[in-house]
Short mmCIF file of C-alpha atoms and ligand atoms in Angstrom, two decimals:
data_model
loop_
_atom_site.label_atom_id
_atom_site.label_comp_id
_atom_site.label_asym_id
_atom_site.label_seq_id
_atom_site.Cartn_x
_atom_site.Cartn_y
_atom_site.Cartn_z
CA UNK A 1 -28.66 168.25 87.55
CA UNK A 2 -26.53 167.66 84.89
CA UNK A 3 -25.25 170.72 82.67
CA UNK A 4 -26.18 170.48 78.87
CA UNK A 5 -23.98 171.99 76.27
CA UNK A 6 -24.95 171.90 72.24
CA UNK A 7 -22.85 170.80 69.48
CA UNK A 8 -21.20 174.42 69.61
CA UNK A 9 -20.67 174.31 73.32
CA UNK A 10 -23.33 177.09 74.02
CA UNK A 11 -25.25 176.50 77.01
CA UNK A 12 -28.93 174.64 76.60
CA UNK A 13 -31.06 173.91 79.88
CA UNK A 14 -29.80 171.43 82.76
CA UNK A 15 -31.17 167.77 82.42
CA UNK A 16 -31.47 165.08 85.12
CA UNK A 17 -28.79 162.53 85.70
CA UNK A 18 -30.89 160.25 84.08
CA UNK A 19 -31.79 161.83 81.15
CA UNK A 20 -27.94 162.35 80.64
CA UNK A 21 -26.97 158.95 81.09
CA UNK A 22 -29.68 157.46 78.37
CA UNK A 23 -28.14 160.22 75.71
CA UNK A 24 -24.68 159.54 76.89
CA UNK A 25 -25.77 155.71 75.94
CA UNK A 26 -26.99 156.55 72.78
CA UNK A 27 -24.04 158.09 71.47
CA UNK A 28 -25.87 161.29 71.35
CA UNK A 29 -23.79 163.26 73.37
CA UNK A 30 -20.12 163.12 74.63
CA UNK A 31 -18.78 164.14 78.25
CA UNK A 32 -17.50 167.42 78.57
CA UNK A 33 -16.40 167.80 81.55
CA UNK A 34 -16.35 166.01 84.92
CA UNK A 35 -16.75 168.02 87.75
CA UNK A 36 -19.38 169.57 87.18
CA UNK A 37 -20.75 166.82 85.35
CA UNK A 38 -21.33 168.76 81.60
CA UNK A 39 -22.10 167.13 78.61
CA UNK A 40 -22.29 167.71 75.24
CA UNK A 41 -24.81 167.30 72.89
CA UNK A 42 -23.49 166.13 68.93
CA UNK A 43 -26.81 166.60 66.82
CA UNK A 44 -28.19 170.10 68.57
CA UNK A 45 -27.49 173.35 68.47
CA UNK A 46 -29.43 176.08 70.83
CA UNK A 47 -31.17 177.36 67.86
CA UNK A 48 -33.09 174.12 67.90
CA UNK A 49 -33.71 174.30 71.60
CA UNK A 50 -36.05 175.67 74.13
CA UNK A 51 -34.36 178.03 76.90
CA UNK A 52 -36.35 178.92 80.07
CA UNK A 53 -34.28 181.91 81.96
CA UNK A 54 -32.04 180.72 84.49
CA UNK A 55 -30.19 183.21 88.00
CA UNK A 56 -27.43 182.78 89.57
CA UNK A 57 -28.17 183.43 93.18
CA UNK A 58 -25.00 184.47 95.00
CA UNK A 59 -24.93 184.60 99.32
CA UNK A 60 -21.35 185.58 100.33
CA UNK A 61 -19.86 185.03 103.20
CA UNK A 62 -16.36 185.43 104.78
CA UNK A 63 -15.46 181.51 104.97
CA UNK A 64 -18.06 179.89 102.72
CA UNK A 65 -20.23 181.15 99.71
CA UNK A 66 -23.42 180.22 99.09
CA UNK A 67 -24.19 179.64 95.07
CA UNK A 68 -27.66 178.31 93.73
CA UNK A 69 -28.79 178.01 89.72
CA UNK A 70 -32.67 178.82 89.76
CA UNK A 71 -34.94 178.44 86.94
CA UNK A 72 -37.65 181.50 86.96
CA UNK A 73 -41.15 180.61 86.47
CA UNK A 74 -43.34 183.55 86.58
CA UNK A 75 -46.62 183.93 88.02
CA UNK A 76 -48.92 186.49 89.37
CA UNK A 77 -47.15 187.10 92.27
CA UNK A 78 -44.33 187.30 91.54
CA UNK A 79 -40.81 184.84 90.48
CA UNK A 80 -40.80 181.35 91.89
CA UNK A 81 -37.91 179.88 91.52
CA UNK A 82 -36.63 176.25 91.45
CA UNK A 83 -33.21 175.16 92.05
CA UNK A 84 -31.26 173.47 89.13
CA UNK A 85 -27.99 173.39 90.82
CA UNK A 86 -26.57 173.94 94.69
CA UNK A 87 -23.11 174.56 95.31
CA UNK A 88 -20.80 175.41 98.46
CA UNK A 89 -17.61 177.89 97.84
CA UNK A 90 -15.03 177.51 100.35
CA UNK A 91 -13.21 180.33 100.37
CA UNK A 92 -9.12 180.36 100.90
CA UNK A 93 -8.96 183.66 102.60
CA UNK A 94 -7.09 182.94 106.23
CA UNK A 95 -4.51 180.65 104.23
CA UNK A 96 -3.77 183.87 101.89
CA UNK A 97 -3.43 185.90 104.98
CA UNK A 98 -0.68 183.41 106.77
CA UNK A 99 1.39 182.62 103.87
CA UNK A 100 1.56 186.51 103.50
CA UNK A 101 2.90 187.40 107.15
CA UNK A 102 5.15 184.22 106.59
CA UNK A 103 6.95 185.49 103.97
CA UNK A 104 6.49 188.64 105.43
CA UNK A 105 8.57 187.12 108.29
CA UNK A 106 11.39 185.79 106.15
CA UNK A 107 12.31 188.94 104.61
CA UNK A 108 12.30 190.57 107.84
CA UNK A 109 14.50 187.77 108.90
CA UNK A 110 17.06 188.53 105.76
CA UNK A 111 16.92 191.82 106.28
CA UNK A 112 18.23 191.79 110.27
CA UNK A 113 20.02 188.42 109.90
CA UNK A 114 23.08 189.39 107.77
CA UNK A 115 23.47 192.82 110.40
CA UNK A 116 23.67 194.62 106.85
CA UNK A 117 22.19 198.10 107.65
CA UNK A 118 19.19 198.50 105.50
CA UNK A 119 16.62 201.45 106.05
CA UNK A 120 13.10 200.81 106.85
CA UNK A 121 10.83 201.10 104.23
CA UNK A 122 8.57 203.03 105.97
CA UNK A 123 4.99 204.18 104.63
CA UNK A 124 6.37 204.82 100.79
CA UNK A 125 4.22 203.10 99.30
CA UNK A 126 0.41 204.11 97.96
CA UNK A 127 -2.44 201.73 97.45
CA UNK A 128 -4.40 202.35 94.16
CA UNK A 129 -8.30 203.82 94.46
CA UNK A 130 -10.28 200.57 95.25
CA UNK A 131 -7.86 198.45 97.15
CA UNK A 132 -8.08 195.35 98.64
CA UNK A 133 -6.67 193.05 100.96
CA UNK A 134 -5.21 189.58 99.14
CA UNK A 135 -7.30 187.62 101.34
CA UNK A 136 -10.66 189.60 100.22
CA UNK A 137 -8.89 189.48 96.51
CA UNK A 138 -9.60 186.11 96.35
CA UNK A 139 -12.79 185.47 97.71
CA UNK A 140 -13.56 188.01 94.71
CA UNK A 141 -12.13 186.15 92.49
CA UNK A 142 -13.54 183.06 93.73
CA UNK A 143 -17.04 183.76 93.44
CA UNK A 144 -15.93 185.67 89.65
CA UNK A 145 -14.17 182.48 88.70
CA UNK A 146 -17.62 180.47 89.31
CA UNK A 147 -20.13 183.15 88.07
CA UNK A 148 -18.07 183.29 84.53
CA UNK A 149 -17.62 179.36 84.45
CA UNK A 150 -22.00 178.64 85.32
CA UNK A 151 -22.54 181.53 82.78
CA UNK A 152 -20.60 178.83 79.99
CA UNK A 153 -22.97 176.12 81.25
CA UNK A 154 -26.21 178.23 81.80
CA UNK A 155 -28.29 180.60 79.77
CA UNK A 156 -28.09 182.93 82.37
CA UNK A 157 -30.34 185.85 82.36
CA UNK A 158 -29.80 187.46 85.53
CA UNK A 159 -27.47 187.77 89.35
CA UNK A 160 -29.13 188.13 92.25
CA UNK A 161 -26.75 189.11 94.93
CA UNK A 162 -27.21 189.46 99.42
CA UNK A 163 -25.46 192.64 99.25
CA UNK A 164 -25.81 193.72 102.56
CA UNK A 165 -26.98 192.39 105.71
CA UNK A 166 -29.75 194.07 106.25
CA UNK A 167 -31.27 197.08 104.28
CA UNK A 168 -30.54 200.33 106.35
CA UNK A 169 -32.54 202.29 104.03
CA UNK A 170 -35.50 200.85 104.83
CA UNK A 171 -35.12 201.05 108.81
CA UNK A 172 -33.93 205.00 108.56
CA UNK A 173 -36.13 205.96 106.21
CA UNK A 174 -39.22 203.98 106.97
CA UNK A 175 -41.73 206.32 105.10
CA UNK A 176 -39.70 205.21 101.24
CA UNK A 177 -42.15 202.68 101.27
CA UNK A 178 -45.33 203.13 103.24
CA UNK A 179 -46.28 202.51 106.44
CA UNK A 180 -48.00 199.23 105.85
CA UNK A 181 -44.45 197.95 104.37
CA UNK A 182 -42.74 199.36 108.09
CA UNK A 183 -44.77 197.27 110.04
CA UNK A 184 -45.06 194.21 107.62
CA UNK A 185 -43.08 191.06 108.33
CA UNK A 186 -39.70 191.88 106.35
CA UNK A 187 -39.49 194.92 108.03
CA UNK A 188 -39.25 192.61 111.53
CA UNK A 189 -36.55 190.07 109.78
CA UNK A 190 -35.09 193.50 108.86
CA UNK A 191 -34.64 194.97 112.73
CA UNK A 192 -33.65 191.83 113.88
CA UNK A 193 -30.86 191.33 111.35
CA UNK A 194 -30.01 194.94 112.49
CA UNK A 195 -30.13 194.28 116.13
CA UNK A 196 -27.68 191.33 115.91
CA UNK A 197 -25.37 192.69 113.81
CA UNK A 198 -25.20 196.05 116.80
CA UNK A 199 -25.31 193.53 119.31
CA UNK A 200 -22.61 191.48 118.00
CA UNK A 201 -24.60 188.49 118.49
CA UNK A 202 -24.21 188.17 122.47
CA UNK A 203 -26.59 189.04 125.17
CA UNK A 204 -26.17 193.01 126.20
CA UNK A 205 -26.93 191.99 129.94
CA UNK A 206 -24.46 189.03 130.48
CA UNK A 207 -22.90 188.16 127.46
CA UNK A 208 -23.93 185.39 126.43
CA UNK A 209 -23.55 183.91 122.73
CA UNK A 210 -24.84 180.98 122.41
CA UNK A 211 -28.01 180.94 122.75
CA UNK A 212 -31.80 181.59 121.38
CA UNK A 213 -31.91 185.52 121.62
CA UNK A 214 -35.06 187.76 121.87
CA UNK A 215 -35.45 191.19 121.46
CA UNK A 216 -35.49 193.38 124.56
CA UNK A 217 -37.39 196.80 124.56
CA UNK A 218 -35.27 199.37 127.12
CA UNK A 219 -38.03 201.07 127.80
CA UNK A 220 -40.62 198.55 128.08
CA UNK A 221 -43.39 198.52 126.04
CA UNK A 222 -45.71 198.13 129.12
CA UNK A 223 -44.31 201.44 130.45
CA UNK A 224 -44.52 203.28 126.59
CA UNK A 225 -41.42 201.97 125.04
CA UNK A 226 -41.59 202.27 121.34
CA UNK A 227 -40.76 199.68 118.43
CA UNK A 228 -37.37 201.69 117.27
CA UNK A 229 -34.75 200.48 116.80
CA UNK A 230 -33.25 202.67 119.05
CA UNK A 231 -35.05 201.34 122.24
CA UNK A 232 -34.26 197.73 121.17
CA UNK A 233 -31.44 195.42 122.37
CA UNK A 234 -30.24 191.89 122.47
CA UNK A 235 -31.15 189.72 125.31
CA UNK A 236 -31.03 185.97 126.22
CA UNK A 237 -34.53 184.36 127.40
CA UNK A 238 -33.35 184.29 131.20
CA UNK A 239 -31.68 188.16 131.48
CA UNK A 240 -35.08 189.53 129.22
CA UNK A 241 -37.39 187.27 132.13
CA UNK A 242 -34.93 188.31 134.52
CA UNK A 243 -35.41 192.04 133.52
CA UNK A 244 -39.14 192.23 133.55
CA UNK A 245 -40.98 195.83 133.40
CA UNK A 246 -37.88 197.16 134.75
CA UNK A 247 -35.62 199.63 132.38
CA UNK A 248 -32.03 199.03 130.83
CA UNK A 249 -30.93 201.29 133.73
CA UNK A 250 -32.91 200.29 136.53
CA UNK A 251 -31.58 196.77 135.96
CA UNK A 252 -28.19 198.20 136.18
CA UNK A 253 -27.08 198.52 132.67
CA UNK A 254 -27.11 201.86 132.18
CA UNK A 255 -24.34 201.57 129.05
CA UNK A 256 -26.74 199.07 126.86
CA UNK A 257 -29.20 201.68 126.30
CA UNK A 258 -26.05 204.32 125.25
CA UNK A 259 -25.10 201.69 122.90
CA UNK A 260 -28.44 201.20 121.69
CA UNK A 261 -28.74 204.76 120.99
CA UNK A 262 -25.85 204.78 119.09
CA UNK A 263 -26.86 204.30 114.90
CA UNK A 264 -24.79 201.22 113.74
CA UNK A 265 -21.91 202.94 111.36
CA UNK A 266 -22.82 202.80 107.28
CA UNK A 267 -19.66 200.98 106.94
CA UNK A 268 -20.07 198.47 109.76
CA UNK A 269 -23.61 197.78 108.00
CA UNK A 270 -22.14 197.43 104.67
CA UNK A 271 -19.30 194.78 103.30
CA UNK A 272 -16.62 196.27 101.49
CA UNK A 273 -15.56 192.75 99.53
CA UNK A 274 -19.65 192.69 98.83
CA UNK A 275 -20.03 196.09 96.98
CA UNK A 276 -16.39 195.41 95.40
CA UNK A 277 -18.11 191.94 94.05
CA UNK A 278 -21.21 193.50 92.53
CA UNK A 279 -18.97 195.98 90.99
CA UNK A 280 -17.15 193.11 89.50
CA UNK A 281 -19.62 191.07 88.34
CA UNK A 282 -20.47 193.45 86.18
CA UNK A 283 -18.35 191.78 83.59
CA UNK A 284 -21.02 189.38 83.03
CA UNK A 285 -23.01 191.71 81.03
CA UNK A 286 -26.36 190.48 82.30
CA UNK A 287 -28.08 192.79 84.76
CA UNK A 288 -27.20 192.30 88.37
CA UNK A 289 -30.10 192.49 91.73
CA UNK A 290 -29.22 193.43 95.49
CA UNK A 291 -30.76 192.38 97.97
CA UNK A 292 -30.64 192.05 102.07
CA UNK A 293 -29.54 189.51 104.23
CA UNK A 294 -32.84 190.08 106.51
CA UNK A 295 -35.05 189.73 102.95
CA UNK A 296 -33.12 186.24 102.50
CA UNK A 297 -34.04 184.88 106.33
CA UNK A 298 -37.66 186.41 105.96
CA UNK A 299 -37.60 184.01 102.46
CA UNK A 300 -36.44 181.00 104.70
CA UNK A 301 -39.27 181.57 106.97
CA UNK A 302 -41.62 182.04 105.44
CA UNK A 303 -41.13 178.90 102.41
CA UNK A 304 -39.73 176.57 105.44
CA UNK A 305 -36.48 176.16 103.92
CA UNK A 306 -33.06 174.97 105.94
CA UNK A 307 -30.06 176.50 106.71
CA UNK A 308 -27.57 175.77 104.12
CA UNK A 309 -25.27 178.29 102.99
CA UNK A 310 -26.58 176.69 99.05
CA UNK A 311 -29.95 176.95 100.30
CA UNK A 312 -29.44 180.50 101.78
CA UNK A 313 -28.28 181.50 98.73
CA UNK A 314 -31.26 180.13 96.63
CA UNK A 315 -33.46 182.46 99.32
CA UNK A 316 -32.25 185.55 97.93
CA UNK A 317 -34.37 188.57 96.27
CA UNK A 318 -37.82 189.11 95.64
CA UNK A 319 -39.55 185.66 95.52
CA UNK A 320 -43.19 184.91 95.73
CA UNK A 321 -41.64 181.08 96.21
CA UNK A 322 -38.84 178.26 96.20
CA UNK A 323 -38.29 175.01 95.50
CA UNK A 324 -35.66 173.27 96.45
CA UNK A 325 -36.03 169.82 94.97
CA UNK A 326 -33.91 167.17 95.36
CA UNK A 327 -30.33 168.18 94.83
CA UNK A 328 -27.10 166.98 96.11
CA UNK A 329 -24.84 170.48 96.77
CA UNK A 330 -21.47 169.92 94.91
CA UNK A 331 -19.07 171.46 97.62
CA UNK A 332 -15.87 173.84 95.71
CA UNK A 333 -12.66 173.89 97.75
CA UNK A 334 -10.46 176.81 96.37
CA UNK A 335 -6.87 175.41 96.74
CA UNK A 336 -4.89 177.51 95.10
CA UNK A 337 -2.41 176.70 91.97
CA UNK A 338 0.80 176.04 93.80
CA UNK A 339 3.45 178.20 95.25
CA UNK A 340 5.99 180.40 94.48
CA UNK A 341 8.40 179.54 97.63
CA UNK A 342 10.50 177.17 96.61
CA UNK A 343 11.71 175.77 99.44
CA UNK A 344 10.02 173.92 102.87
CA UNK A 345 11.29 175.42 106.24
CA UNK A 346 11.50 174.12 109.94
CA UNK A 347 10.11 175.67 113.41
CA UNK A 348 13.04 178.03 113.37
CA UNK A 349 13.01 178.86 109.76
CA UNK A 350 15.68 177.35 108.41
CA UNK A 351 15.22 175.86 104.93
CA UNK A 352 14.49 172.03 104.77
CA UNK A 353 14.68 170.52 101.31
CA UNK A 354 13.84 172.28 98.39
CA UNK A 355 11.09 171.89 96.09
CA UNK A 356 11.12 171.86 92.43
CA UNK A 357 10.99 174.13 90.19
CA UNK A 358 9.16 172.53 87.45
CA UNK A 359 5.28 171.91 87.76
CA UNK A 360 4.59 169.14 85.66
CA UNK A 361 6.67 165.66 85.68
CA UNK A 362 5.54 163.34 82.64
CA UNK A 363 3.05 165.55 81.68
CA UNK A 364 1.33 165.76 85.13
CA UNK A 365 0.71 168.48 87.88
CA UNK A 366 -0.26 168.71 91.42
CA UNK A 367 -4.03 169.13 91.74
CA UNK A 368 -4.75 166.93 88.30
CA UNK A 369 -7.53 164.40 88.88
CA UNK A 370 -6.13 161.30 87.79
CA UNK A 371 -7.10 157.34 87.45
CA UNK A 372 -4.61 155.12 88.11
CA UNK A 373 -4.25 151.62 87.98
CA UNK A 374 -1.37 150.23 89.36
CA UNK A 375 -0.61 146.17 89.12
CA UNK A 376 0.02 143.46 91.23
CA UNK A 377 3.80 143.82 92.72
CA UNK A 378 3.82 147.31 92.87
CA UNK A 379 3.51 149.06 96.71
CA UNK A 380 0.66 151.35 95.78
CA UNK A 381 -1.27 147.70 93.82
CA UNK A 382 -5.01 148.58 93.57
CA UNK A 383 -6.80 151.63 91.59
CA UNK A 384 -6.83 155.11 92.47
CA UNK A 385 -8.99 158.47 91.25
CA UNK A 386 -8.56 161.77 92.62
CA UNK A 387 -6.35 164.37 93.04
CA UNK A 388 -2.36 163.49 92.57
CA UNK A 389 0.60 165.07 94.62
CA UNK A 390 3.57 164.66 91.67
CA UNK A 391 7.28 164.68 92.38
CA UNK A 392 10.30 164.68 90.88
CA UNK A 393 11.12 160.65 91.45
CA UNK A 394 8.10 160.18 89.13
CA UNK A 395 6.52 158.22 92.33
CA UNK A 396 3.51 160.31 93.26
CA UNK A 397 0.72 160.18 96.07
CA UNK A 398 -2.96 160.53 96.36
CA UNK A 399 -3.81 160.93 99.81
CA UNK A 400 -2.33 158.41 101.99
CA UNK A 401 -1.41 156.12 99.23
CA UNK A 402 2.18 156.63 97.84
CA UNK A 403 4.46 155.82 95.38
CA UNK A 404 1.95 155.45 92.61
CA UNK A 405 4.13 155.31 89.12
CA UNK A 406 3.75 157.89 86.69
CA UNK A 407 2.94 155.47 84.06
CA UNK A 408 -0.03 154.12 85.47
CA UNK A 409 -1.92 157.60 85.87
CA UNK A 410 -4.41 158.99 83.46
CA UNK A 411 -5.63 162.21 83.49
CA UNK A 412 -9.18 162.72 83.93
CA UNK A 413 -9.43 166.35 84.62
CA UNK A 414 -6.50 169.19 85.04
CA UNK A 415 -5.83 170.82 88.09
CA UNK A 416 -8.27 174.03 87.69
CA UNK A 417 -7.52 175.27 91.71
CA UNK A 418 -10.64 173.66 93.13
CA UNK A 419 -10.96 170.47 94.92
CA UNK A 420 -14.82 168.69 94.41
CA UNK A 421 -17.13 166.84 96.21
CA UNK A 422 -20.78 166.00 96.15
CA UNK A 423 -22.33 166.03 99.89
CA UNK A 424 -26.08 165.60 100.70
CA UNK A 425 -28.18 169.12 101.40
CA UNK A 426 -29.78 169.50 104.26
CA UNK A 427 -33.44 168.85 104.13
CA UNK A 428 -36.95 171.22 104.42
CA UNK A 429 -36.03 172.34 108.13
ZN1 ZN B 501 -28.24 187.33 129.08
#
């Protein structure tokens, strides 16, 4: 879908590519913005206009976040809702964490190097109340960055968030909600999510991890086990055939059913980056829903929907259904805005060539999506679009292809510290 803004730039309701490119053909509306494709309508303003409400569905995860634009229909059981827009968040977290103990390394280096005697700064220094790793820091501001940007392009009315991975409320205190809601079908998405997560996602008996995994009762249910949690564990098909009517013990694990015992910690259940984000997102000023991981796989079930970290994401909350339509998932890259080291260095860490210190040569910066055209008799002859590498010669690269003039390059859109790409979404799995 195409994003729709009136003649003030408030948001109106997504439109088909089609739709866009007869109005862009009339002259009716201009192109706002490329990636995402936004345009801009010259004779409407959102007064005139119909708006249906529209959520931003939000799945996060530690390499990739999930992000889906729904609109809500409402019926009488419940929300349906049907994706608008699908899009992949690729996080930049484990480059954040190795440029940080590099240049962690370096000032060690300087500080031992010159044999100039320097105490250790040793545990002087405090962390403010809510503190978080850089890495975390900006996944946060990642998914932020992209919930403020889709609320420009939107009329959003709502966030619904996968706050936790499954909701431990629910399996300690199974009488909250009845016992009909206990023994329903979310409440078995629920243990299982719970199970895994204890487990660590590999067989108790041998270890195993990849593989189709069932749950094992210790005591078996055949000899009075119950449905706890506590009497459940993680087994792969041959060591749960393998294991019979036997218990954990008697088939010489005694330690699995100690560790099965054992309540999975609060704060190995919950996500510190994931309550800092719903904290965040408060900014938003529209109201914000949690919900559980084990809700969102339930929701996959049970509307047959693939795995896709887009379409996970669109499987979130309280649904009564979900439509996926036909969408192509526009994948965001976070790459950063540049660097503040200013200089390149070899295996041993010696400096090798220094960088610039200016950003922008003839008007252009790394990251800027550019069209260029270069002419016959030039190394780099043929036309270019997508994101430029500048440098100081005024000869810059795209990819493989170097030595592309500065002259020749247009601007399409400025470096914004994501990288785009539209890839095809899995299909009804
Ligand atoms: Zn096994």
């Amino acid at each position: 879908m195409v994003f729709v803004l009136d003649k003030q730039k408030k948001p109106l309701m997504p439109c088909t590519p089609r739709r866009a490119r007869l109005l862009l053909a009339r002259k009716r509306a201009v192109v706002h913005r490329l990636n995402p494709f936004t345009i801009r309508l010259k004779d409407r303003s959102v007064q005139q206009s119909t708006l249906q409400p529209v959520v931003l569905k939000i799945d996060p995860g530690s390499k990739t976040t999930g992000l889906a634009l729904a609109r809500v229909e409402t019926i009488a059981e419940g929300e349906v809702h049907h994706a608008l827009h699908l899009a992949e968040l690729v996080h930049r977290g484990e480059e954040v964490r190795d440029l940080l103990r590099k240049r962690a390394g370096y000032r060690r280096r300087r500080r031992s190097t010159n044999l100039r005697y320097r105490p250790a700064r040793f545990l002087n220094r405090r962390r403010p109340q809510g503190w978080l790793p850089p890495s975390l820091r900006s996944r946060l501001g990642n998914i932020l960055t992209w919930a403020s940007r889709y609320q420009c392009w939107v009329p959003l009315v709502r966030v619904d968030v996968e706050r936790v991975k499954f909701d431990t409320q629910l399996l300690h205190n199974p009488e909250v909600s009845g016992i009909h809601y206990q023994r329903g079908e979310l409440m078995g998405w629920e243990i299982r999510a719970y199970v895994l997560e204890k487990f660590g996602r590999r067989c108790a008996y041998c270890g195993r991890t990849e593989t189709a995994f069932e749950l094992d009762h210790l005591q078996p249910r055949s000899r009075g086990g119950s449905n706890r949690v506590s009497n459940l564990a993680l087994a792969c098909h041959a060591c749960n055939t393998a294991k019979a009517d036997r218990t954990a013990a008697e088939f010489g694990h005694p330690e699995v059913e100690a560790q099965a015992s054992n309540p999975l910690k609060d704060a190995a259940a919950m996500n510190a980056t994931r309550y800092a984000l719903c904290d965040k997102l408060r900014v938003l000023g529209v109201p914000i829903t949690t919900w559980s991981g084990g809700r969102t796989r339930w929701n996959r079930d049970r509307f047959g929907i693939a795995k896709a970290h887009c379409l996970d994401a669109l499987c979130v909350g309280n649904l009564a259904g979900a439509k996926q339509g036909r969408h192509r998932t526009l994948s965001l890259k976070a790459t950063g805005r540049g660097r503040y080291s200013r200089t390149n260095v070899n295996d041993a860490g010696f400096p090798v060539g220094y960088l610039m210190r200016k950003k922008q040569v003839k008007g252009i910066k790394t990251g800027d999506r550019v069209h260029a055209v270069v002419p016959a008799g030039f190394a780099a002859y043929g036309t270019h679009t997508g994101r430029i590498a500048v440098r100081a010669n005024g000869q810059f690269r795209m990819g493989n292809v170097q030595g592309i003039p500065a002259r020749f390059c247009r601007i399409r859109q400025l470096a914004d510290g994501y990288d785009y790409a539209l890839v095809e979404t899995a299909l009804h799995g």
